[in-house]
Short mmCIF file of C-alpha atoms in Angstrom, two decimals:
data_model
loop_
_atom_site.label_atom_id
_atom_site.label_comp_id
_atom_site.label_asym_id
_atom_site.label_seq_id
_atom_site.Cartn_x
_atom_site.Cartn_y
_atom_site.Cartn_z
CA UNK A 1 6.20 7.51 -34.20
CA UNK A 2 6.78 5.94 -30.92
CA UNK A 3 9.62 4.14 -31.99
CA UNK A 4 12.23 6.02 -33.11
CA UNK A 5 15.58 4.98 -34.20
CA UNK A 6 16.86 6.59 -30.59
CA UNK A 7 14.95 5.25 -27.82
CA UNK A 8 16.07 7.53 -25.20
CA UNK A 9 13.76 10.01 -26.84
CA UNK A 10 10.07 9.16 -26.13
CA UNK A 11 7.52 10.97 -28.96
CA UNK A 12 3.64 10.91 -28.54
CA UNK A 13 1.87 10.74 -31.39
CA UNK A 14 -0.25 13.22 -32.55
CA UNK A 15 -3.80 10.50 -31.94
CA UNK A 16 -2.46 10.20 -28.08
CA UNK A 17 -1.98 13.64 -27.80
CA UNK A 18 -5.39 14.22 -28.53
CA UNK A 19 -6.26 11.41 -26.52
CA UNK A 20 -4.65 13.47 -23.39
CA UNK A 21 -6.48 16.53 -24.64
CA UNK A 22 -9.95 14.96 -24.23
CA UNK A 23 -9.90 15.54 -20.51
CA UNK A 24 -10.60 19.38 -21.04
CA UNK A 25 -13.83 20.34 -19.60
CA UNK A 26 -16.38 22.05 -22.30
CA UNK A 27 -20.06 23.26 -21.76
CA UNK A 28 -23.16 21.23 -23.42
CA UNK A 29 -26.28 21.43 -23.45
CA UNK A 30 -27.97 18.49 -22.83
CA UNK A 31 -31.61 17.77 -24.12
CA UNK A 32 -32.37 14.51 -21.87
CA UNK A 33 -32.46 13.69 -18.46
CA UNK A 34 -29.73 11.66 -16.77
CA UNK A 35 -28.51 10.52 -13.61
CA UNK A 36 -25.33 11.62 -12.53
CA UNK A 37 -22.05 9.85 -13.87
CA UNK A 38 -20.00 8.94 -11.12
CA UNK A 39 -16.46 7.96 -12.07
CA UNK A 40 -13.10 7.92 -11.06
CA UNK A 41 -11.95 11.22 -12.61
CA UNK A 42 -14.96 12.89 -10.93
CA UNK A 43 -18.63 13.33 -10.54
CA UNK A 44 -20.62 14.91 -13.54
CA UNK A 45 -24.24 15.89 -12.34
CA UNK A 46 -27.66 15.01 -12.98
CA UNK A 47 -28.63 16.17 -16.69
CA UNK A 48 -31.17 18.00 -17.34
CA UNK A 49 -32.63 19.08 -20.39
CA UNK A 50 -31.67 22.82 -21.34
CA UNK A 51 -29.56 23.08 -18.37
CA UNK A 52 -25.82 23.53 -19.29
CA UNK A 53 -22.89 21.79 -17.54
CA UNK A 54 -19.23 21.49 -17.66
CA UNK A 55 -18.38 17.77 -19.01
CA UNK A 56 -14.68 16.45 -20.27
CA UNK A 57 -14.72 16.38 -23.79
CA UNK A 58 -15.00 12.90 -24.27
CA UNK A 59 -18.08 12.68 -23.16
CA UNK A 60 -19.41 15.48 -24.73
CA UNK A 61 -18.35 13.89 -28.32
CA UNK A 62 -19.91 10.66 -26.88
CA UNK A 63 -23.14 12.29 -26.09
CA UNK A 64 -23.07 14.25 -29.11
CA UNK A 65 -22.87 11.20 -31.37
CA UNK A 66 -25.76 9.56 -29.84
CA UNK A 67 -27.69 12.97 -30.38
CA UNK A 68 -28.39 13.86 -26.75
CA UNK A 69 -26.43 16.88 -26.23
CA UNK A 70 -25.38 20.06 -28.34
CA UNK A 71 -21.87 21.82 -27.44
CA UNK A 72 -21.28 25.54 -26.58
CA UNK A 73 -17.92 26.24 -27.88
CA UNK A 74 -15.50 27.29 -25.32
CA UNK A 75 -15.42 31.36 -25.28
CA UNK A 76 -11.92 31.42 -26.62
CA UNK A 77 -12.99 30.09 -29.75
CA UNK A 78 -15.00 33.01 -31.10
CA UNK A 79 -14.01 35.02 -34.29
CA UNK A 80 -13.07 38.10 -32.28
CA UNK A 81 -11.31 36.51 -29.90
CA UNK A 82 -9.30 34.86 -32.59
CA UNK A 83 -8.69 37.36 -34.78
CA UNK A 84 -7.12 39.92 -31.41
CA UNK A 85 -4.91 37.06 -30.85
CA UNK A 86 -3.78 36.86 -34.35
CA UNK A 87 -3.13 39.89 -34.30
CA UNK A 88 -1.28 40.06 -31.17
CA UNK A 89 0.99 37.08 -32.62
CA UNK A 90 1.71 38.98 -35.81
CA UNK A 91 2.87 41.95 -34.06
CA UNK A 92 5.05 40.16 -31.58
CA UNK A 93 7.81 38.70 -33.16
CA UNK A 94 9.26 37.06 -29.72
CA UNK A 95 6.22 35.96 -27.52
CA UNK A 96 3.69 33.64 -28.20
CA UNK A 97 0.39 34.96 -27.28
CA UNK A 98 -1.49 33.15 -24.08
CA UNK A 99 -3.59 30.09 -25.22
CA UNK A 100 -5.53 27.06 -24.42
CA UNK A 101 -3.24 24.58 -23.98
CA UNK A 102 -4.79 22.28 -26.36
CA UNK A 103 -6.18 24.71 -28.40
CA UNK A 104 -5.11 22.24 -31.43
CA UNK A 105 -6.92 19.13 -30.11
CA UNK A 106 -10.12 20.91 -28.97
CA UNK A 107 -10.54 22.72 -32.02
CA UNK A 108 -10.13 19.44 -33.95
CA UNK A 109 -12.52 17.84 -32.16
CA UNK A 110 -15.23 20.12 -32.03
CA UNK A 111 -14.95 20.60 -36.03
CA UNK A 112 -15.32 17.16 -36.64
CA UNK A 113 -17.73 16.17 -34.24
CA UNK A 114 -19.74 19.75 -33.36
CA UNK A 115 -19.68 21.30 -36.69
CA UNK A 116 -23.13 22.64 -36.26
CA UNK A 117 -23.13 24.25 -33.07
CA UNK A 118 -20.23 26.30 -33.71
CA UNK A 119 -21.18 29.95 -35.66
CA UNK A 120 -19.06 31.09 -38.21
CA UNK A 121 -17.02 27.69 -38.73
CA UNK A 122 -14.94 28.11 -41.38
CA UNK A 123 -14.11 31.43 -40.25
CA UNK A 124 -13.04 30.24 -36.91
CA UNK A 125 -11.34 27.40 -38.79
CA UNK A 126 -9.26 29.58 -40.75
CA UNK A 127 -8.40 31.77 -38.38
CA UNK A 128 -6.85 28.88 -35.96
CA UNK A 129 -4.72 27.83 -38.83
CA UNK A 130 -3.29 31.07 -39.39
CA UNK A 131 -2.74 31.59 -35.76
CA UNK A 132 -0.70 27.77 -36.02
CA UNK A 133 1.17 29.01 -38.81
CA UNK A 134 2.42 32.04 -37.48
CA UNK A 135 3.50 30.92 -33.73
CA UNK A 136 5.34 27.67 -35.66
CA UNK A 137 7.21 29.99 -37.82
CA UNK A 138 8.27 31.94 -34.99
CA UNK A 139 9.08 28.50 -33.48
CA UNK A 140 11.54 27.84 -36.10
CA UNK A 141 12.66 31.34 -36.23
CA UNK A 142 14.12 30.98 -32.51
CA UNK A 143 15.32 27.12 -33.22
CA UNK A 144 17.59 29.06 -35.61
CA UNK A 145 19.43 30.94 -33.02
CA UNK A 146 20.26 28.49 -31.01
CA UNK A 147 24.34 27.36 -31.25
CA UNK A 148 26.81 26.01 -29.09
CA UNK A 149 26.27 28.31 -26.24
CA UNK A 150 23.14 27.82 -25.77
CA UNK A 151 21.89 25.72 -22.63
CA UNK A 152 18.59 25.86 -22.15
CA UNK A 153 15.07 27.02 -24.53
CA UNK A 154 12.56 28.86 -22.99
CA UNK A 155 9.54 28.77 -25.03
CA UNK A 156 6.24 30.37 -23.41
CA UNK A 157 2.84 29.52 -23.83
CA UNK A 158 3.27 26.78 -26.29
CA UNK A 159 0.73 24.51 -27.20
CA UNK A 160 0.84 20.68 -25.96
CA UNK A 161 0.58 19.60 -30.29
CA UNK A 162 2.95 22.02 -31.34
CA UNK A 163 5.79 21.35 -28.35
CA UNK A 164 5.22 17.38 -29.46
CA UNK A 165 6.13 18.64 -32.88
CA UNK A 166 9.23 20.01 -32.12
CA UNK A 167 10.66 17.56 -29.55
CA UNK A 168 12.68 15.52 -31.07
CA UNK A 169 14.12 17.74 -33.46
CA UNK A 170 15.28 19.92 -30.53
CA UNK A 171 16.00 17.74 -28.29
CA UNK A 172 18.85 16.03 -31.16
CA UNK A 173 19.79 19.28 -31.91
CA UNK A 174 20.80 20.33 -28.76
CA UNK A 175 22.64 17.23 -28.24
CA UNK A 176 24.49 17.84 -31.61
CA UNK A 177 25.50 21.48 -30.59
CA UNK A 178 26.39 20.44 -27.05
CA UNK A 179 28.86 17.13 -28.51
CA UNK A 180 30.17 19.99 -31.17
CA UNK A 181 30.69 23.00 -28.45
CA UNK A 182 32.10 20.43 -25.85
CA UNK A 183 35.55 22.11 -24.37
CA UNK A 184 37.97 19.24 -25.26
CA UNK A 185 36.83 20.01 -29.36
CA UNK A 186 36.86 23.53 -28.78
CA UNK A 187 40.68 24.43 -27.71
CA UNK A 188 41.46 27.54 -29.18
CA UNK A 189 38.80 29.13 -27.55
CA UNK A 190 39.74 32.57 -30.06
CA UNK A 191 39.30 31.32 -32.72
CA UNK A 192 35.23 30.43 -32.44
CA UNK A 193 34.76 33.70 -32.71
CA UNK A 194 32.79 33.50 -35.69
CA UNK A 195 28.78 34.51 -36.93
CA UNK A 196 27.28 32.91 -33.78
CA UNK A 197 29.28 36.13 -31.34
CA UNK A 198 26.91 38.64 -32.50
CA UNK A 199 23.11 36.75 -31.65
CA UNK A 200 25.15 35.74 -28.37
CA UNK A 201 23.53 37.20 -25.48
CA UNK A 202 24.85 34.73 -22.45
CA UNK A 203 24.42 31.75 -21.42
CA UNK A 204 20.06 31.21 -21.69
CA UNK A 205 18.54 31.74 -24.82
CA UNK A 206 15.10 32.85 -24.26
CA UNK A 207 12.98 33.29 -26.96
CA UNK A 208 10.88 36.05 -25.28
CA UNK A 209 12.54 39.23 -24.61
CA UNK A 210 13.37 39.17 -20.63
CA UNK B 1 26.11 4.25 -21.80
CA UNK B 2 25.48 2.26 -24.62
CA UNK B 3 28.47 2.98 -27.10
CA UNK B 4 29.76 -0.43 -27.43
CA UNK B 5 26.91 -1.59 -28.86
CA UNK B 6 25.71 1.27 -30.73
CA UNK B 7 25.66 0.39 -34.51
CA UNK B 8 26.62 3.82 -35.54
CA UNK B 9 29.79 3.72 -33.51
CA UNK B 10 30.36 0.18 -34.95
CA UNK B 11 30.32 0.94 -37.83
CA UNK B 12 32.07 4.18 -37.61
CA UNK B 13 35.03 2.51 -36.25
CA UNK B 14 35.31 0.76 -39.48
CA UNK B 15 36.34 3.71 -41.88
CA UNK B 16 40.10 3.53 -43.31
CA UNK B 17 42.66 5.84 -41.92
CA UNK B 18 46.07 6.39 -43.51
CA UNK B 19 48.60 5.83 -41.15
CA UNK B 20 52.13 5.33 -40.72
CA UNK B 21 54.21 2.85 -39.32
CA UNK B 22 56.82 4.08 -36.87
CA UNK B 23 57.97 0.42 -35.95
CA UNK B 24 58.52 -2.61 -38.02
CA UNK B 25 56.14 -5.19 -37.79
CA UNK B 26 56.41 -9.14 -39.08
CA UNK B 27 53.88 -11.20 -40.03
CA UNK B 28 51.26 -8.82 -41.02
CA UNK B 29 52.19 -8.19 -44.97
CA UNK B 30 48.49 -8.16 -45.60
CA UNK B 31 48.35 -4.92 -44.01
CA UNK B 32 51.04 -3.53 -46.60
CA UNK B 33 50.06 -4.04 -50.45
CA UNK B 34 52.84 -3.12 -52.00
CA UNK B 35 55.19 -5.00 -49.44
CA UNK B 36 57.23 -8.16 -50.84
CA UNK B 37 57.89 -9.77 -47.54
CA UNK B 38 55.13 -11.05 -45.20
CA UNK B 39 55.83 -7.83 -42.77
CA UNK B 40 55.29 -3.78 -42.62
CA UNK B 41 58.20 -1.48 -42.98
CA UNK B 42 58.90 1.40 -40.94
CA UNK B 43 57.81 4.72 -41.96
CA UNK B 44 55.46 3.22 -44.34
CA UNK B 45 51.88 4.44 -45.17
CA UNK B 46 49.68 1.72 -44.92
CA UNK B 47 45.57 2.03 -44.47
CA UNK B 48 44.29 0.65 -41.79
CA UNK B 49 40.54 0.82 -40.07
CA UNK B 50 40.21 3.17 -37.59
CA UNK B 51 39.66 0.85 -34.55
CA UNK B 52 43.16 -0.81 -35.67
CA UNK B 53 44.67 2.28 -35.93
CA UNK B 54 43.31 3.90 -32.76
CA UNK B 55 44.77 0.65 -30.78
CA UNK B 56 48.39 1.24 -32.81
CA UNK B 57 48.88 4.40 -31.63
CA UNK B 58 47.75 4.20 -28.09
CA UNK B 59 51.09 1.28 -28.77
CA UNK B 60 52.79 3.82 -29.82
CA UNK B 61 53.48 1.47 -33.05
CA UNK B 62 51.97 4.32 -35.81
CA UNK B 63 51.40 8.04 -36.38
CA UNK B 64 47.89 8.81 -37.87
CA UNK B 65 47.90 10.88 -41.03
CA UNK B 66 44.71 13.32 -40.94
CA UNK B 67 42.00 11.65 -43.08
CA UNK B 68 41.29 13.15 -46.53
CA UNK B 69 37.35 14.25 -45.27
CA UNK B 70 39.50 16.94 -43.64
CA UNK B 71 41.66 18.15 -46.06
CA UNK B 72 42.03 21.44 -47.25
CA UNK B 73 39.85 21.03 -50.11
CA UNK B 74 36.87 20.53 -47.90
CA UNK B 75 37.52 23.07 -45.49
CA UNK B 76 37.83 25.23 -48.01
CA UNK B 77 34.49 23.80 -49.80
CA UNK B 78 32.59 24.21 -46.60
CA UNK B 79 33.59 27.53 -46.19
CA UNK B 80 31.97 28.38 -49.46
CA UNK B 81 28.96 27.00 -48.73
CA UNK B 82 28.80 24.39 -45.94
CA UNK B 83 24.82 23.52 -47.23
CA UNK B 84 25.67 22.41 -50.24
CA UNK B 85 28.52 20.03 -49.97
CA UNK B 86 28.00 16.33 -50.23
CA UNK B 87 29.40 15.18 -46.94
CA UNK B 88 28.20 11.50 -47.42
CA UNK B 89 30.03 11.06 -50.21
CA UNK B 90 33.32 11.67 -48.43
CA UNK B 91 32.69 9.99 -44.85
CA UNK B 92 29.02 9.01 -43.78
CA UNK B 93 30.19 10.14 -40.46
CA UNK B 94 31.99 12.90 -40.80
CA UNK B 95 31.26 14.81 -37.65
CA UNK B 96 32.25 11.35 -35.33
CA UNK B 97 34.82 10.59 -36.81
CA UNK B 98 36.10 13.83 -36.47
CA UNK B 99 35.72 13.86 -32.69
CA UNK B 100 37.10 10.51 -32.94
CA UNK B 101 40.09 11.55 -34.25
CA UNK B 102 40.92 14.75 -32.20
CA UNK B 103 43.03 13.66 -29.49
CA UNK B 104 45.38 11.50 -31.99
CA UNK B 105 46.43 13.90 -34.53
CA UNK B 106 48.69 16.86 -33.77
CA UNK B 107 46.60 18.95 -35.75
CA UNK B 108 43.70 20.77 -33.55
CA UNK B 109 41.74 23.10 -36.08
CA UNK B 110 39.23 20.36 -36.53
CA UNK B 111 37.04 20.60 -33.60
CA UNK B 112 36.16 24.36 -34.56
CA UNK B 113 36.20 23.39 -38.09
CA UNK B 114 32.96 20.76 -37.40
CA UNK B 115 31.37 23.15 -35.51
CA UNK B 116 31.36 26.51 -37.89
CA UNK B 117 30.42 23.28 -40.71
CA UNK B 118 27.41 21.75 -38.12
CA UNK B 119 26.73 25.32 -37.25
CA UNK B 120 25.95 26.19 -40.99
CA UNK B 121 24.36 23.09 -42.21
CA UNK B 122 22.18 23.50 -39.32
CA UNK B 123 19.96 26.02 -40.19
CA UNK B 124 19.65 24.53 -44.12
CA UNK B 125 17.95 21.07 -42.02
CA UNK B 126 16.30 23.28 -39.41
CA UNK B 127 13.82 24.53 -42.40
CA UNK B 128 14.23 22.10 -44.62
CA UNK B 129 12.91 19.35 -42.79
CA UNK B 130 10.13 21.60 -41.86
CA UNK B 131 8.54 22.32 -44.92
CA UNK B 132 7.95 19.23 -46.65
CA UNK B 133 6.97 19.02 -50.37
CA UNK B 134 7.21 15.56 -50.36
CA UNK B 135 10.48 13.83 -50.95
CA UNK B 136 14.19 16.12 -50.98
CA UNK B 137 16.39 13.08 -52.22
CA UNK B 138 19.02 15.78 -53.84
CA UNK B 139 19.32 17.31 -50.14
CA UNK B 140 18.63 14.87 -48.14
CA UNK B 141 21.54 12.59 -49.49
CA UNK B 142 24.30 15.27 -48.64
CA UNK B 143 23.58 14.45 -44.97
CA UNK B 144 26.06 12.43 -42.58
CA UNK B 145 24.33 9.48 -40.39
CA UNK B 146 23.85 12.28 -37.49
CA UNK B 147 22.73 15.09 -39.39
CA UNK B 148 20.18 12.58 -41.18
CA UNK B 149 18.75 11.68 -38.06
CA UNK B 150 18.18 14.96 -37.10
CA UNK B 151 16.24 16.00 -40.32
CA UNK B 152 14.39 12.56 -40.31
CA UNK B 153 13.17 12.86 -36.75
CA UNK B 154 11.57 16.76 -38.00
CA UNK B 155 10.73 15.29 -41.06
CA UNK B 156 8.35 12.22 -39.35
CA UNK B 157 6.90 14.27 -36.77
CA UNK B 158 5.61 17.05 -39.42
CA UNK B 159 4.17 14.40 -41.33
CA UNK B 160 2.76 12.45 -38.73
CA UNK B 161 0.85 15.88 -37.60
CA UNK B 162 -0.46 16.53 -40.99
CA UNK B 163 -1.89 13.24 -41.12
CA UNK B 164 -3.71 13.95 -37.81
CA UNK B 165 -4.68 17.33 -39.07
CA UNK B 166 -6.37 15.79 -41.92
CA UNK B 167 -8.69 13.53 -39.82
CA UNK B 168 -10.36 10.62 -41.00
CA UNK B 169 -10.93 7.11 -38.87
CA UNK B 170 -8.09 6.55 -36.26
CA UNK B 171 -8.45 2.63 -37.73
CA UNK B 172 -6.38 1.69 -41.04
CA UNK B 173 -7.70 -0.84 -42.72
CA UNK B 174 -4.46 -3.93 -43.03
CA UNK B 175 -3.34 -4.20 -47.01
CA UNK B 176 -3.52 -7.49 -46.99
CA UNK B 177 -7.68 -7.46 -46.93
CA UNK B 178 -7.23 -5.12 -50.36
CA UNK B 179 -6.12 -7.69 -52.73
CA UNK B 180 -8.66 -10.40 -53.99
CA UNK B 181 -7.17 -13.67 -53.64
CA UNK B 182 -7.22 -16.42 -55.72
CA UNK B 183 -8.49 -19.65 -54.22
CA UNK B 184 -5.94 -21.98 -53.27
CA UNK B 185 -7.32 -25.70 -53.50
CA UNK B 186 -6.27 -27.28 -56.74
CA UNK B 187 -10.27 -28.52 -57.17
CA UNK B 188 -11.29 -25.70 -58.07
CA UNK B 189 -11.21 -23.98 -61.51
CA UNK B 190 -8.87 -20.82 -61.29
CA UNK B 191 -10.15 -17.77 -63.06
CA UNK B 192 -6.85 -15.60 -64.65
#
């Protein structure tokens, strides 16, 4: 989906946003002995069997394919954990709840390629669908209120998959509402008063309470 | 910026306007149908595309009529329910050439009228083109060139996600390997 019909909107798709994602650091446990890998994004240290260390993720699926390594999933990815912040997303109809940034990616990746070292899998699974579901419903619950006033969207602690979802849709529709609100359409500025005057709250629409 | 080659504004300029002729002109009859002589009357009504018409009346040579996409009838349809009318059918670019057209009618309703029928169609795209369940032709062909856009660019990037989601081998094998081909050299014996 790189190229869309307007090129002045640049998309990633969703394979090179999990390319970008594959630079998060996650904990194996290696069970061979290595020298340390010294590249240009950094230095990652002598292995040592049973000894954990912090690797990118790319090299953690590597080394898991070839067998030499088992992953520790990343402590935000256990059931309680999960379930508390689907919780906390349920209840808050306005804020999206504080999460890995690539919480998407990662937890594709270390389903596919990790499915045995994670406990509780499908649980965990299910549980970071839900938690998708809910925060892009509440997504699409703000897009609704936007209208010709609004100039800017303030979304917090949105994930990298789920803001390349919704970029081009918002980024037309704001150019739609801003060609439609423009002053030289509008000149009877009375008579706009219509169903958008009551969600109206000034010029920014957040969509967290301030 | 782009607009003068922009196929959408091309393409735009080319819907028909009613206008009418303040002046007399010679020598364009074709314009006129129902004229007998090779030339236009004044004060006659004579269609014209909009970039002719546009360049008439900054001449001063015509008055533009208000197109029928904003007549009454629709105003009053869109007021109904804006979701459900079939703007395509009347003008594939309804909302441009309605901006189009603002400074060169008398009549200035229309600018608020676009955006309370934008406004309200909005919201229909916004979760339509969210929630796909595979193909909406009976919706998706009410939509003018922008609004289409608009639910096409949702549309793609929810699909493209949910074929990510689903995993499988970032490689697609080409069609053209599928098919079994027959051999080509007339030597051989062809099997049906």
């Amino acid at each position: 989906m790189a190229g869309q019909s307007d090129p002045h909107i640049s998309i990633f798709t969703p394979a090179e946003v999990e390319f970008l994602a594959e630079d998060e650091l996650v904990e194996i446990v290696p069970n061979i002995r290595m020298d340390a890998l010294n590249m240009i994004c950094g230095d990652f240290g002598p292995f040592f069997p049973q000894i954990s260390t912090k690797v990118p993720i790319w090299l953690a699926v590597a080394l898991k394919k070839r067998g030499k390594c088992s992953v520790r999933p990343p402590e935000w990815m256990s059931v309680e954990r999960l379930t508390h912040v689907l919780e906390a997303e349920r209840e808050s109809p306005r804020e999206f709840q504080p999460l890995p940034f690539h919480y998407i990616e990662l937890s594709k990746l270390l389903f596919e390629k990790a499915h045995d070292d994670i406990p509780d899998i499908y649980m965990v699974r299910s549980l970071i669908e839900d938690i998708r579901d809910v925060r892009f419903h509440k997504v699409e619950m703000g897009l609704e209120k936007i209208s010709g006033r609004t100039h800017a969207v303030k979304l917090k602690n949105l994930s990298a998959m789920e803001v390349n979802i919704v970029r081009p849709f918002m980024v037309r529709a704001l150019q739609a509402f801003y060609k439609h609100g423009s002053p030289e359409m509008i000149q009877q500025p009375e008579s706009t008063v219509s169903r958008t005057q009551v969600l109206d709250r000034g010029p920014r629409r957040d969509l967290r309470p301030r | 910026m782009g607009i003068y080659y922009d196929i959408d504004d091309i393409l735009l300029e080319e819907e028909p306007i009613s206008v009418v002729f303040q002046i007399g002109a010679s020598g364009v009859g074709l314009l006129d149908p129902g004229s007998e002589t090779n030339s236009v009357e004044r004060s006659a009504k004579v269609t014209l595309p909009f970039w002719l018409a546009n360049e008439l009346f900054l001449r001063r040579a015509v008055s533009i009529n208000v197109p029928a996409c904003f007549s009454l009838e629709t105003r009053k349809e869109i007021q109904a329910d804006a979701a459900c009318v079939d703007l395509r059918f009347r003008s594939p670019y309804f909302y441009e050439l309605g901006c189009k057209i603002l400074p060169l009618v008398i009549d200035k309703s229309i600018g608020p009228f676009l955006q309370y029928a934008f406004t309200s169609r909005y919201t229909e795209i916004l979760s339509k083109s969210h929630n796909i369940t595979g193909a909406n032709p009976k919706f998706s062909s009410k939509l003018t060139k922008e609004e289409s856009h608009l639910f096409e660019a949702a549309r793609s990037s929810m699909i493209s996600f949910k074929k990510w989601r689903v995993g499988g081998s970032r490689l697609e094998k080409a069609s053209i390997l599928g098919r079994k081909r027959k051999p080509t050299t007339p030597t051989e014996s062809s099997t049906p």
